PDB file of C-alpha atoms in Angstrom:
ATOM      1  CA  MET O   1       0.064   0.394  -0.198  1.00 36.00           C
ATOM      2  CA  LYS O   2       1.530   3.330  -0.730  1.00 37.00           C
ATOM      3  CA  LEU O   3       0.430   6.736   0.327  1.00 36.00           C
ATOM      4  CA  ARG O   4       0.581  10.171  -0.705  1.00 41.00           C
ATOM      5  CA  ASN O   5      -0.334  13.381   2.386  1.00 40.00           C
ATOM      6  CA  LEU O   6      -2.589  16.195   0.097  1.00 43.00           C
ATOM      7  CA  TYR O   7      -3.193  19.297   1.366  1.00 39.00           C
ATOM      8  CA  ALA O   8      -6.153  22.012  -0.416  1.00 38.00           C
ATOM      9  CA  GLY O   9      -4.376  24.261  -2.920  1.00 35.00           C
ATOM     10  CA  THR O  10      -6.336  25.821  -3.651  1.00 29.00           C
ATOM     11  CA  ALA O  11     -11.442  25.065  -3.305  1.00 26.00           C
ATOM     12  CA  LEU O  12     -10.276  23.396  -6.840  1.00 24.00           C
ATOM     13  CA  ALA O  13      -6.341  21.890  -6.733  1.00 25.00           C
ATOM     14  CA  LEU O  14      -5.332  19.628  -4.690  1.00 28.00           C
ATOM     15  CA  LEU O  15      -0.853  19.043  -4.467  1.00 26.00           C
ATOM     16  CA  ILE O  16       0.274  16.043  -3.630  1.00 28.00           C
ATOM     17  CA  VAL O  17       3.544  17.079  -1.852  1.00 26.00           C
ATOM     18  CA  SER O  18       5.123  13.730  -0.642  1.00 25.00           C
ATOM     19  CA  ALA O  19       5.014  10.122  -1.144  1.00 28.00           C
ATOM     20  CA  GLY O  20       5.664   7.364   1.342  1.00 30.00           C
ATOM     21  CA  PRO O  21       3.951   6.768   4.485  1.00 32.00           C
ATOM     22  CA  SER O  22       5.620   9.978   6.491  1.00 32.00           C
ATOM     23  CA  TRP O  23       2.760  12.096   6.992  1.00 34.00           C
ATOM     24  CA  SER O  24       2.030  15.653   8.352  1.00 37.00           C
ATOM     25  CA  GLN O  25       0.322  16.661  10.648  1.00 37.00           C
ATOM     26  CA  ASP O  26      -2.206  19.423   9.372  1.00 40.00           C
ATOM     27  CA  THR O  27      -3.443  15.406   6.269  1.00 41.00           C
ATOM     28  CA  ALA O  28      -6.279  17.844   5.661  1.00 49.00           C
ATOM     29  CA  GLN O  29      -6.865  15.070   3.062  1.00 57.00           C
ATOM     30  CA  ALA O  30      -4.924  11.157   2.213  1.00 62.00           C
ATOM     31  CA  GLU O  31      -4.685   8.826   0.042  1.00 65.00           C
ATOM     32  CA  ALA O  32      -4.327   5.461   0.102  1.00 65.00           C
ATOM     33  CA  GLU O  33      -3.245   3.725  -3.520  1.00 75.00           C
ATOM     34  CA  ALA O  34      -4.990  -0.859  -2.673  1.00 83.00           C
ATOM     35  CA  GLN O  35      -3.181  -2.917  -3.799  1.00 87.00           C
ATOM     36  CA  ALA O  36      -4.952  -5.267  -2.123  1.00 88.00           C
ATOM     37  CA  VAL O  37      -7.149  -8.599  -4.720  1.00 91.00           C
ATOM     38  CA  ASN O  38      -9.130 -10.560  -1.625  1.00 94.00           C
ATOM     39  CA  ARG O  39     -11.164  -8.921   1.471  1.00 95.00           C
ATOM     40  CA  GLU O  40      -8.675 -10.623   4.252  1.00 94.00           C
ATOM     41  CA  GLN O  41      -5.551  -8.189   1.867  1.00 92.00           C
ATOM     42  CA  ALA O  42      -8.385  -5.242   1.682  1.00 92.00           C
ATOM     43  CA  ASP O  43      -7.953  -5.330   5.498  1.00 93.00           C
ATOM     44  CA  LYS O  44      -4.870  -5.575   5.800  1.00 90.00           C
ATOM     45  CA  GLU O  45      -4.379  -2.962   3.523  1.00 89.00           C
ATOM     46  CA  LEU O  46      -7.439  -0.498   5.739  1.00 91.00           C
ATOM     47  CA  ALA O  47      -5.866  -1.221   8.455  1.00 90.00           C
ATOM     48  CA  TYR O  48      -2.425  -0.140   8.234  1.00 88.00           C
ATOM     49  CA  PHE O  49      -4.016   3.252   6.251  1.00 87.00           C
ATOM     50  CA  LYS O  50      -6.628   3.847   9.922  1.00 87.00           C
ATOM     51  CA  LYS O  51      -3.374   3.713  11.736  1.00 85.00           C
ATOM     52  CA  LEU O  52      -1.634   6.575  10.274  1.00 83.00           C
ATOM     53  CA  LEU O  53      -5.044   8.719   9.339  1.00 83.00           C
ATOM     54  CA  THR O  54      -5.572   8.138  13.856  1.00 85.00           C
ATOM     55  CA  GLY O  55      -5.415  11.471  15.234  1.00 84.00           C
ATOM     56  CA  ARG O  56      -4.957  13.685  12.446  1.00 82.00           C
ATOM     57  CA  SER O  57      -8.355  15.661  10.697  1.00 83.00           C
ATOM     58  CA  PHE O  58      -9.840  15.744   6.884  1.00 84.00           C
ATOM     59  CA  GLU O  59     -10.754  18.677   4.982  1.00 85.00           C
ATOM     60  CA  LEU O  60     -11.378  17.164   2.064  1.00 87.00           C
ATOM     61  CA  PRO O  61     -12.187  13.004   1.241  1.00 90.00           C
ATOM     62  CA  VAL O  62     -10.790  10.249   2.363  1.00 88.00           C
ATOM     63  CA  ALA O  63      -9.532   8.273  -1.049  1.00 89.00           C
ATOM     64  CA  VAL O  64      -8.392   4.450  -1.564  1.00 91.00           C
ATOM     65  CA  ASP O  65      -6.488   3.874  -4.778  1.00 91.00           C
ATOM     66  CA  ILE O  66      -8.020   1.400  -6.775  1.00 92.00           C
ATOM     67  CA  GLU O  67      -5.890   0.688 -10.397  1.00 90.00           C
ATOM     68  CA  ASP O  68      -2.786  -1.141  -9.278  1.00 88.00           C
ATOM     69  CA  GLU O  69      -1.458  -3.661 -11.491  1.00 90.00           C
ATOM     70  CA  VAL O  70      -2.924  -6.840  -9.799  1.00 90.00           C
ATOM     71  CA  GLN O  71      -6.697  -6.034  -9.781  1.00 91.00           C
ATOM     72  CA  LYS O  72      -6.417  -5.878 -12.988  1.00 93.00           C
ATOM     73  CA  PRO O  73      -6.416 -10.046 -13.417  1.00 94.00           C
ATOM     74  CA  LEU O  74     -10.267 -10.029 -10.887  1.00 95.00           C
ATOM     75  CA  GLY O  75     -12.365  -8.885 -14.020  1.00 95.00           C
ATOM     76  CA  LYS O  76     -15.159  -7.372 -13.074  1.00 97.00           C
ATOM     77  CA  ALA O  77     -17.290  -7.688 -10.613  1.00 97.00           C
ATOM     78  CA  ALA O  78     -14.961  -9.136  -7.764  1.00 97.00           C
ATOM     79  CA  LEU O  79     -13.192  -5.296  -7.857  1.00 96.00           C
ATOM     80  CA  THR O  80     -16.613  -3.315  -7.866  1.00 97.00           C
ATOM     81  CA  ASP O  81     -16.805  -5.512  -5.184  1.00 97.00           C
ATOM     82  CA  LEU O  82     -13.706  -5.448  -3.664  1.00 96.00           C
ATOM     83  CA  THR O  83     -13.390  -1.767  -3.695  1.00 96.00           C
ATOM     84  CA  ALA O  84     -16.690  -1.282  -2.283  1.00 97.00           C
ATOM     85  CA  TYR O  85     -16.651  -2.993   0.841  1.00 97.00           C
ATOM     86  CA  MET O  86     -12.933  -0.939   0.892  1.00 95.00           C
ATOM     87  CA  LEU O  87     -14.798   2.615   0.978  1.00 95.00           C
ATOM     88  CA  SER O  88     -17.906   1.415   2.687  1.00 97.00           C
ATOM     89  CA  THR O  89     -14.881   0.797   5.652  1.00 95.00           C
ATOM     90  CA  VAL O  90     -13.335   3.665   5.202  1.00 93.00           C
ATOM     91  CA  GLU O  91     -16.857   5.676   5.608  1.00 94.00           C
ATOM     92  CA  SER O  92     -17.908   3.739   8.530  1.00 95.00           C
ATOM     93  CA  TRP O  93     -14.675   4.809  10.250  1.00 93.00           C
ATOM     94  CA  GLY O  94     -16.473   8.661  10.219  1.00 93.00           C
ATOM     95  CA  VAL O  95     -15.489  10.518   7.346  1.00 91.00           C
ATOM     96  CA  TYR O  96     -15.832  11.292   4.118  1.00 92.00           C
ATOM     97  CA  ALA O  97     -14.363   7.900   1.617  1.00 93.00           C
ATOM     98  CA  LEU O  98     -13.943   8.965  -1.584  1.00 92.00           C
ATOM     99  CA  LEU O  99     -12.883   6.838  -5.468  1.00 94.00           C
ATOM    100  CA  TYR O 100     -10.027   7.861  -6.909  1.00 93.00           C
ATOM    101  CA  THR O 101      -9.280   6.423 -10.664  1.00 94.00           C
ATOM    102  CA  GLY O 102      -7.886   6.582 -13.640  1.00 96.00           C
ATOM    103  CA  LEU O 103     -10.370   7.132 -16.397  1.00 97.00           C
ATOM    104  CA  TRP O 104      -9.054   4.098 -19.000  1.00 97.00           C
ATOM    105  CA  PHE O 105      -9.415   1.652 -15.437  1.00 96.00           C
ATOM    106  CA  GLY O 106     -11.978   2.642 -14.092  1.00 97.00           C
ATOM    107  CA  ASN O 107     -14.546   1.740 -17.584  1.00 97.00           C
ATOM    108  CA  THR O 108     -12.147  -1.296 -18.136  1.00 97.00           C
ATOM    109  CA  PHE O 109     -12.116  -2.577 -14.750  1.00 97.00           C
ATOM    110  CA  LEU O 110     -15.182  -1.748 -12.713  1.00 97.00           C
ATOM    111  CA  TYR O 111     -18.819  -1.153 -13.389  1.00 98.00           C
ATOM    112  CA  MET O 112     -17.963   3.002 -12.137  1.00 97.00           C
ATOM    113  CA  GLY O 113     -21.927   3.233 -12.846  1.00 93.00           C
ATOM    114  CA  GLY O 114     -22.739  -0.041 -10.812  1.00 95.00           C
ATOM    115  CA  ALA O 115     -24.664   0.406  -7.815  1.00 97.00           C
ATOM    116  CA  ALA O 116     -22.330  -0.633  -5.401  1.00 98.00           C
ATOM    117  CA  LEU O 117     -20.180   2.342  -6.459  1.00 98.00           C
ATOM    118  CA  LYS O 118     -22.897   4.839  -7.109  1.00 97.00           C
ATOM    119  CA  PRO O 119     -23.203   6.136  -2.726  1.00 97.00           C
ATOM    120  CA  TYR O 120     -19.608   7.468  -3.742  1.00 97.00           C
ATOM    121  CA  ASP O 121     -17.673  10.397  -4.977  1.00 96.00           C
ATOM    122  CA  VAL O 122     -15.012   9.914  -7.396  1.00 97.00           C
ATOM    123  CA  TRP O 123     -12.433  11.871  -7.724  1.00 95.00           C
ATOM    124  CA  LEU O 124     -10.846  10.166 -11.663  1.00 97.00           C
ATOM    125  CA  ALA O 125      -7.591  10.875 -12.553  1.00 96.00           C
ATOM    126  CA  ALA O 126      -7.949  11.720 -16.450  1.00 97.00           C
ATOM    127  CA  TYR O 127      -4.998  13.812 -17.775  1.00 96.00           C
ATOM    128  CA  ARG O 128      -6.411  16.253 -19.862  1.00 95.00           C
ATOM    129  CA  THR O 129      -7.228  19.760 -21.313  1.00 94.00           C
ATOM    130  CA  LYS O 130     -10.712  19.012 -21.491  1.00 96.00           C
ATOM    131  CA  LYS O 131     -13.387  17.669 -19.023  1.00 97.00           C
ATOM    132  CA  PRO O 132     -14.020  14.918 -19.948  1.00 97.00           C
ATOM    133  CA  ALA O 133     -17.717  12.779 -19.928  1.00 97.00           C
ATOM    134  CA  PRO O 134     -16.866   9.423 -18.641  1.00 97.00           C
ATOM    135  CA  GLY O 135     -21.327   8.022 -19.560  1.00 95.00           C
ATOM    136  CA  TRP O 136     -20.849   8.600 -14.248  1.00 96.00           C
ATOM    137  CA  PRO O 137     -20.376  11.401 -12.148  1.00 96.00           C
ATOM    138  CA  PHE O 138     -17.582  11.698 -10.449  1.00 97.00           C
ATOM    139  CA  GLY O 139     -17.248  15.300  -8.040  1.00 96.00           C
ATOM    140  CA  MET O 140     -13.252  15.433  -8.031  1.00 95.00           C
ATOM    141  CA  TRP O 141     -11.023  16.071 -11.792  1.00 96.00           C
ATOM    142  CA  GLN O 142      -7.144  15.364 -11.815  1.00 95.00           C
ATOM    143  CA  TYR O 143      -5.877  16.550 -14.671  1.00 95.00           C
ATOM    144  CA  THR O 144      -2.018  16.747 -14.689  1.00 92.00           C
ATOM    145  CA  SER O 145       0.352  15.409 -13.061  1.00 88.00           C
ATOM    146  CA  LYS O 146       2.768  18.151 -14.243  1.00 88.00           C
ATOM    147  CA  ALA O 147       2.158  21.388 -12.982  1.00 86.00           C
ATOM    148  CA  HIS O 148       4.755  23.602 -11.268  1.00 79.00           C
ATOM    149  CA  ILE O 149       4.269  25.256  -8.444  1.00 76.00           C
ATOM    150  CA  PRO O 150       6.202  27.531  -6.560  1.00 75.00           C
ATOM    151  CA  GLY O 151       7.741  27.434  -3.644  1.00 71.00           C
ATOM    152  CA  VAL O 152       6.982  23.614  -4.278  1.00 69.00           C
ATOM    153  CA  VAL O 153      10.973  21.338  -4.258  1.00 67.00           C
ATOM    154  CA  ASP O 154      12.809  18.599  -4.460  1.00 67.00           C
ATOM    155  CA  ALA O 155      14.276  16.914  -2.401  1.00 66.00           C
ATOM    156  CA  ILE O 156      17.470  17.704  -4.336  1.00 71.00           C
ATOM    157  CA  PRO O 157      17.922  21.382  -3.633  1.00 72.00           C
ATOM    158  CA  GLY O 158      16.753  23.700  -6.356  1.00 70.00           C
ATOM    159  CA  LYS O 159      15.022  20.805  -8.651  1.00 73.00           C
ATOM    160  CA  VAL O 160      11.497  22.226  -9.060  1.00 73.00           C
ATOM    161  CA  THR O 161       8.595  19.494  -9.123  1.00 79.00           C
ATOM    162  CA  ASN O 162       5.850  18.394 -11.587  1.00 82.00           C
ATOM    163  CA  VAL O 163       2.538  17.855  -9.024  1.00 81.00           C
ATOM    164  CA  ASP O 164      -0.843  16.725  -9.441  1.00 84.00           C
ATOM    165  CA  MET O 165      -3.061  19.557  -9.713  1.00 88.00           C
ATOM    166  CA  SER O 166      -7.521  18.475  -9.735  1.00 90.00           C
ATOM    167  CA  HIS O 167     -11.088  20.505 -10.521  1.00 92.00           C
ATOM    168  CA  ALA O 168     -13.431  19.839  -7.224  1.00 93.00           C
ATOM    169  CA  TYR O 169     -16.677  20.144  -8.170  1.00 95.00           C
ATOM    170  CA  LYS O 170     -18.319  20.194  -5.032  1.00 95.00           C
ATOM    171  CA  ASP O 171     -18.414  21.882  -1.499  1.00 93.00           C
ATOM    172  CA  TYR O 172     -15.953  19.045  -0.085  1.00 93.00           C
ATOM    173  CA  ALA O 173     -14.751  21.193   2.697  1.00 91.00           C
ATOM    174  CA  GLY O 174     -18.100  22.699   3.518  1.00 93.00           C
ATOM    175  CA  ILE O 175     -19.831  19.528   3.410  1.00 95.00           C
ATOM    176  CA  ILE O 176     -16.808  17.541   5.280  1.00 93.00           C
ATOM    177  CA  SER O 177     -17.371  20.053   8.192  1.00 92.00           C
ATOM    178  CA  LYS O 178     -20.820  20.634   7.758  1.00 96.00           C
ATOM    179  CA  LYS O 179     -21.331  16.471   8.236  1.00 95.00           C
ATOM    180  CA  GLY O 180     -18.853  15.868  11.573  1.00 93.00           C
ATOM    181  CA  LEU O 181     -16.957  13.912   9.133  1.00 91.00           C
ATOM    182  CA  THR O 182     -13.245  15.390   9.672  1.00 86.00           C
ATOM    183  CA  ARG O 183     -11.520  12.726  11.755  1.00 86.00           C
ATOM    184  CA  LEU O 184     -11.556   8.960  12.895  1.00 87.00           C
ATOM    185  CA  ARG O 185     -14.790   8.072  14.120  1.00 84.00           C
ATOM    186  CA  GLU O 186     -13.450   6.780  18.337  1.00 68.00           C
ATOM    187  CA  GLY O 187     -13.347   3.340  18.658  1.00 61.00           C
ATOM    188  CA  LYS O 188     -14.396   2.273  14.873  1.00 51.00           C
TER     189      LYS O 188
END
Protein backbone atom coordinates (compact mmCIF):
# COMPACT_ATOMS: atom_id res chain seq x y z
CA MET A 1 0.00 0.00 0.00
CA LYS A 2 1.40 3.35 -1.00
CA LEU A 3 0.33 6.47 0.88
CA ARG A 4 0.44 10.08 -0.16
CA ASN A 5 -0.23 13.33 1.66
CA LEU A 6 -2.55 15.78 -0.04
CA TYR A 7 -3.24 19.37 0.88
CA ALA A 8 -5.81 21.82 -0.35
CA GLY A 9 -3.97 24.29 -2.58
CA THR A 10 -7.10 26.26 -3.41
CA ALA A 11 -10.78 25.43 -3.46
CA LEU A 12 -10.26 23.89 -6.90
CA ALA A 13 -6.83 22.28 -6.70
CA LEU A 14 -5.05 19.57 -4.73
CA LEU A 15 -1.35 19.08 -4.40
CA ILE A 16 0.49 15.82 -3.75
CA VAL A 17 3.24 16.77 -1.36
CA SER A 18 5.12 13.55 -0.63
CA ALA A 19 5.18 9.82 -1.17
CA GLY A 20 5.58 7.14 1.44
CA PRO A 21 4.20 6.53 4.90
CA SER A 22 5.42 9.80 6.41
CA TRP A 23 2.42 11.80 7.58
CA SER A 24 2.20 15.49 8.36
CA GLN A 25 0.22 16.73 11.36
CA ASP A 26 -1.86 19.10 9.24
CA THR A 27 -3.04 16.58 6.63
CA ALA A 28 -6.16 17.86 4.92
CA GLN A 29 -6.79 14.78 2.80
CA ALA A 30 -5.40 11.27 2.72
CA GLU A 31 -5.16 8.73 -0.07
CA ALA A 32 -4.35 5.03 0.06
CA GLU A 33 -3.28 3.26 -3.11
CA ALA A 34 -4.81 -0.16 -2.63
CA GLN A 35 -3.09 -3.25 -3.98
CA ALA A 36 -5.44 -5.77 -2.37
CA VAL A 37 -6.97 -8.55 -4.46
CA ASN A 38 -9.23 -9.98 -1.72
CA ARG A 39 -10.94 -8.88 1.49
CA GLU A 40 -8.25 -10.32 3.74
CA GLN A 41 -5.57 -8.23 2.02
CA ALA A 42 -7.92 -5.24 1.95
CA ASP A 43 -8.47 -5.52 5.70
CA LYS A 44 -4.70 -5.53 6.31
CA GLU A 45 -4.14 -2.51 4.05
CA LEU A 46 -7.04 -0.63 5.58
CA ALA A 47 -5.90 -1.37 9.15
CA TYR A 48 -2.50 0.14 8.33
CA PHE A 49 -4.13 3.12 6.60
CA LYS A 50 -6.44 3.69 9.57
CA LYS A 51 -3.50 3.59 11.98
CA LEU A 52 -1.78 6.34 10.00
CA LEU A 53 -4.95 8.44 9.91
CA THR A 54 -5.72 8.18 13.62
CA GLY A 55 -5.50 11.54 15.36
CA ARG A 56 -5.52 13.51 12.10
CA SER A 57 -8.09 16.04 10.91
CA PHE A 58 -9.51 16.14 7.40
CA GLU A 59 -10.93 18.94 5.30
CA LEU A 60 -11.18 16.84 2.15
CA PRO A 61 -12.23 13.22 1.47
CA VAL A 62 -10.21 10.16 2.40
CA ALA A 63 -9.53 8.48 -0.94
CA VAL A 64 -9.01 4.84 -1.84
CA ASP A 65 -6.94 4.59 -5.04
CA ILE A 66 -7.97 1.63 -7.19
CA GLU A 67 -5.82 1.17 -10.29
CA ASP A 68 -3.08 -1.33 -9.52
CA GLU A 69 -1.84 -3.86 -12.09
CA VAL A 70 -2.37 -6.77 -9.68
CA GLN A 71 -6.10 -6.02 -9.55
CA LYS A 72 -6.74 -6.29 -13.29
CA PRO A 73 -7.13 -10.12 -13.39
CA LEU A 74 -9.91 -10.04 -10.76
CA GLY A 75 -12.57 -9.15 -13.31
CA LYS A 76 -15.00 -6.26 -13.21
CA ALA A 77 -17.54 -7.73 -10.78
CA ALA A 78 -15.01 -8.92 -8.19
CA LEU A 79 -12.94 -5.72 -8.28
CA THR A 80 -16.06 -3.57 -8.09
CA ASP A 81 -17.24 -5.52 -5.04
CA LEU A 82 -13.81 -5.28 -3.40
CA THR A 83 -13.68 -1.55 -4.11
CA ALA A 84 -17.13 -0.98 -2.61
CA TYR A 85 -16.08 -3.03 0.44
CA MET A 86 -12.98 -0.88 0.95
CA LEU A 87 -14.92 2.36 0.52
CA SER A 88 -17.66 1.27 2.92
CA THR A 89 -14.99 0.33 5.47
CA VAL A 90 -13.36 3.76 5.21
CA GLU A 91 -16.77 5.42 5.44
CA SER A 92 -17.55 3.40 8.60
CA TRP A 93 -14.64 5.21 10.26
CA GLY A 94 -16.69 8.40 10.16
CA VAL A 95 -14.91 10.15 7.31
CA TYR A 96 -15.93 11.04 3.74
CA ALA A 97 -14.81 8.13 1.53
CA LEU A 98 -13.89 8.81 -2.10
CA LEU A 99 -12.81 6.51 -4.95
CA TYR A 100 -9.72 7.61 -6.90
CA THR A 101 -9.16 5.92 -10.25
CA GLY A 102 -8.02 6.65 -13.77
CA LEU A 103 -10.47 7.03 -16.65
CA TRP A 104 -9.21 4.00 -18.58
CA PHE A 105 -8.92 1.82 -15.48
CA GLY A 106 -12.37 2.76 -14.22
CA ASN A 107 -14.02 2.15 -17.58
CA THR A 108 -12.17 -1.12 -18.16
CA PHE A 109 -12.02 -2.80 -14.75
CA LEU A 110 -14.86 -1.35 -12.63
CA TYR A 111 -18.64 -1.02 -12.97
CA MET A 112 -18.45 2.72 -12.40
CA GLY A 113 -22.14 3.40 -13.01
CA GLY A 114 -23.33 0.38 -11.04
CA ALA A 115 -25.17 0.23 -7.74
CA ALA A 116 -22.13 -0.89 -5.68
CA LEU A 117 -20.12 2.29 -6.40
CA LYS A 118 -23.01 4.72 -6.78
CA PRO A 119 -22.93 5.88 -3.12
CA TYR A 120 -19.33 7.13 -3.48
CA ASP A 121 -17.91 10.18 -5.17
CA VAL A 122 -15.11 9.63 -7.66
CA TRP A 123 -11.85 11.51 -8.05
CA LEU A 124 -11.12 10.86 -11.70
CA ALA A 125 -7.59 10.99 -13.12
CA ALA A 126 -7.68 11.88 -16.81
CA TYR A 127 -4.80 14.01 -18.06
CA ARG A 128 -6.24 16.33 -20.69
CA THR A 129 -7.29 19.92 -21.19
CA LYS A 130 -11.03 19.30 -21.62
CA LYS A 131 -13.24 17.88 -18.85
CA PRO A 132 -13.91 14.19 -19.58
CA ALA A 133 -17.44 12.81 -20.02
CA PRO A 134 -17.12 9.14 -19.01
CA GLY A 135 -20.86 8.47 -18.70
CA TRP A 136 -20.74 8.29 -14.87
CA PRO A 137 -20.53 11.06 -12.28
CA PHE A 138 -17.35 12.26 -10.62
CA GLY A 139 -16.77 14.94 -8.01
CA MET A 140 -13.12 15.75 -8.74
CA TRP A 141 -11.01 15.63 -11.86
CA GLN A 142 -7.22 15.29 -11.73
CA TYR A 143 -6.25 16.88 -15.03
CA THR A 144 -2.44 16.93 -14.93
CA SER A 145 0.57 15.48 -13.18
CA LYS A 146 2.96 18.07 -14.61
CA ALA A 147 1.96 21.33 -12.95
CA HIS A 148 4.49 23.55 -11.23
CA ILE A 149 3.79 25.61 -8.14
CA PRO A 150 6.25 28.24 -6.95
CA GLY A 151 7.92 27.10 -3.74
CA VAL A 152 7.28 23.38 -4.29
CA VAL A 153 10.69 21.84 -4.82
CA ASP A 154 12.16 18.36 -4.95
CA ALA A 155 14.44 16.85 -2.33
CA ILE A 156 17.27 17.92 -4.63
CA PRO A 157 17.94 21.59 -3.83
CA GLY A 158 16.66 23.92 -6.52
CA LYS A 159 14.92 21.21 -8.57
CA VAL A 160 11.28 22.02 -9.26
CA THR A 161 8.87 19.12 -8.82
CA ASN A 162 5.91 18.27 -11.02
CA VAL A 163 2.68 18.15 -9.04
CA ASP A 164 -0.79 16.77 -9.68
CA MET A 165 -3.62 19.29 -10.04
CA SER A 166 -7.34 18.66 -9.74
CA HIS A 167 -10.66 20.49 -10.05
CA ALA A 168 -13.27 19.83 -7.34
CA TYR A 169 -16.90 20.15 -8.43
CA LYS A 170 -18.27 20.03 -4.89
CA ASP A 171 -17.49 22.01 -1.77
CA TYR A 172 -15.96 19.02 -0.02
CA ALA A 173 -14.56 21.08 2.86
CA GLY A 174 -18.02 22.52 3.52
CA ILE A 175 -19.77 19.14 3.24
CA ILE A 176 -17.24 17.43 5.51
CA SER A 177 -17.34 20.21 8.10
CA LYS A 178 -21.15 20.39 8.14
CA LYS A 179 -21.50 16.61 8.53
CA GLY A 180 -18.76 16.38 11.17
CA LEU A 181 -16.59 14.03 9.09
CA THR A 182 -13.31 15.71 9.98
CA ARG A 183 -11.84 12.95 12.18
CA LEU A 184 -11.94 9.17 12.60
CA ARG A 185 -14.58 7.99 15.04
CA GLU A 186 -12.94 6.66 18.17
CA GLY A 187 -13.46 2.93 18.73
CA LYS A 188 -14.52 2.18 15.13
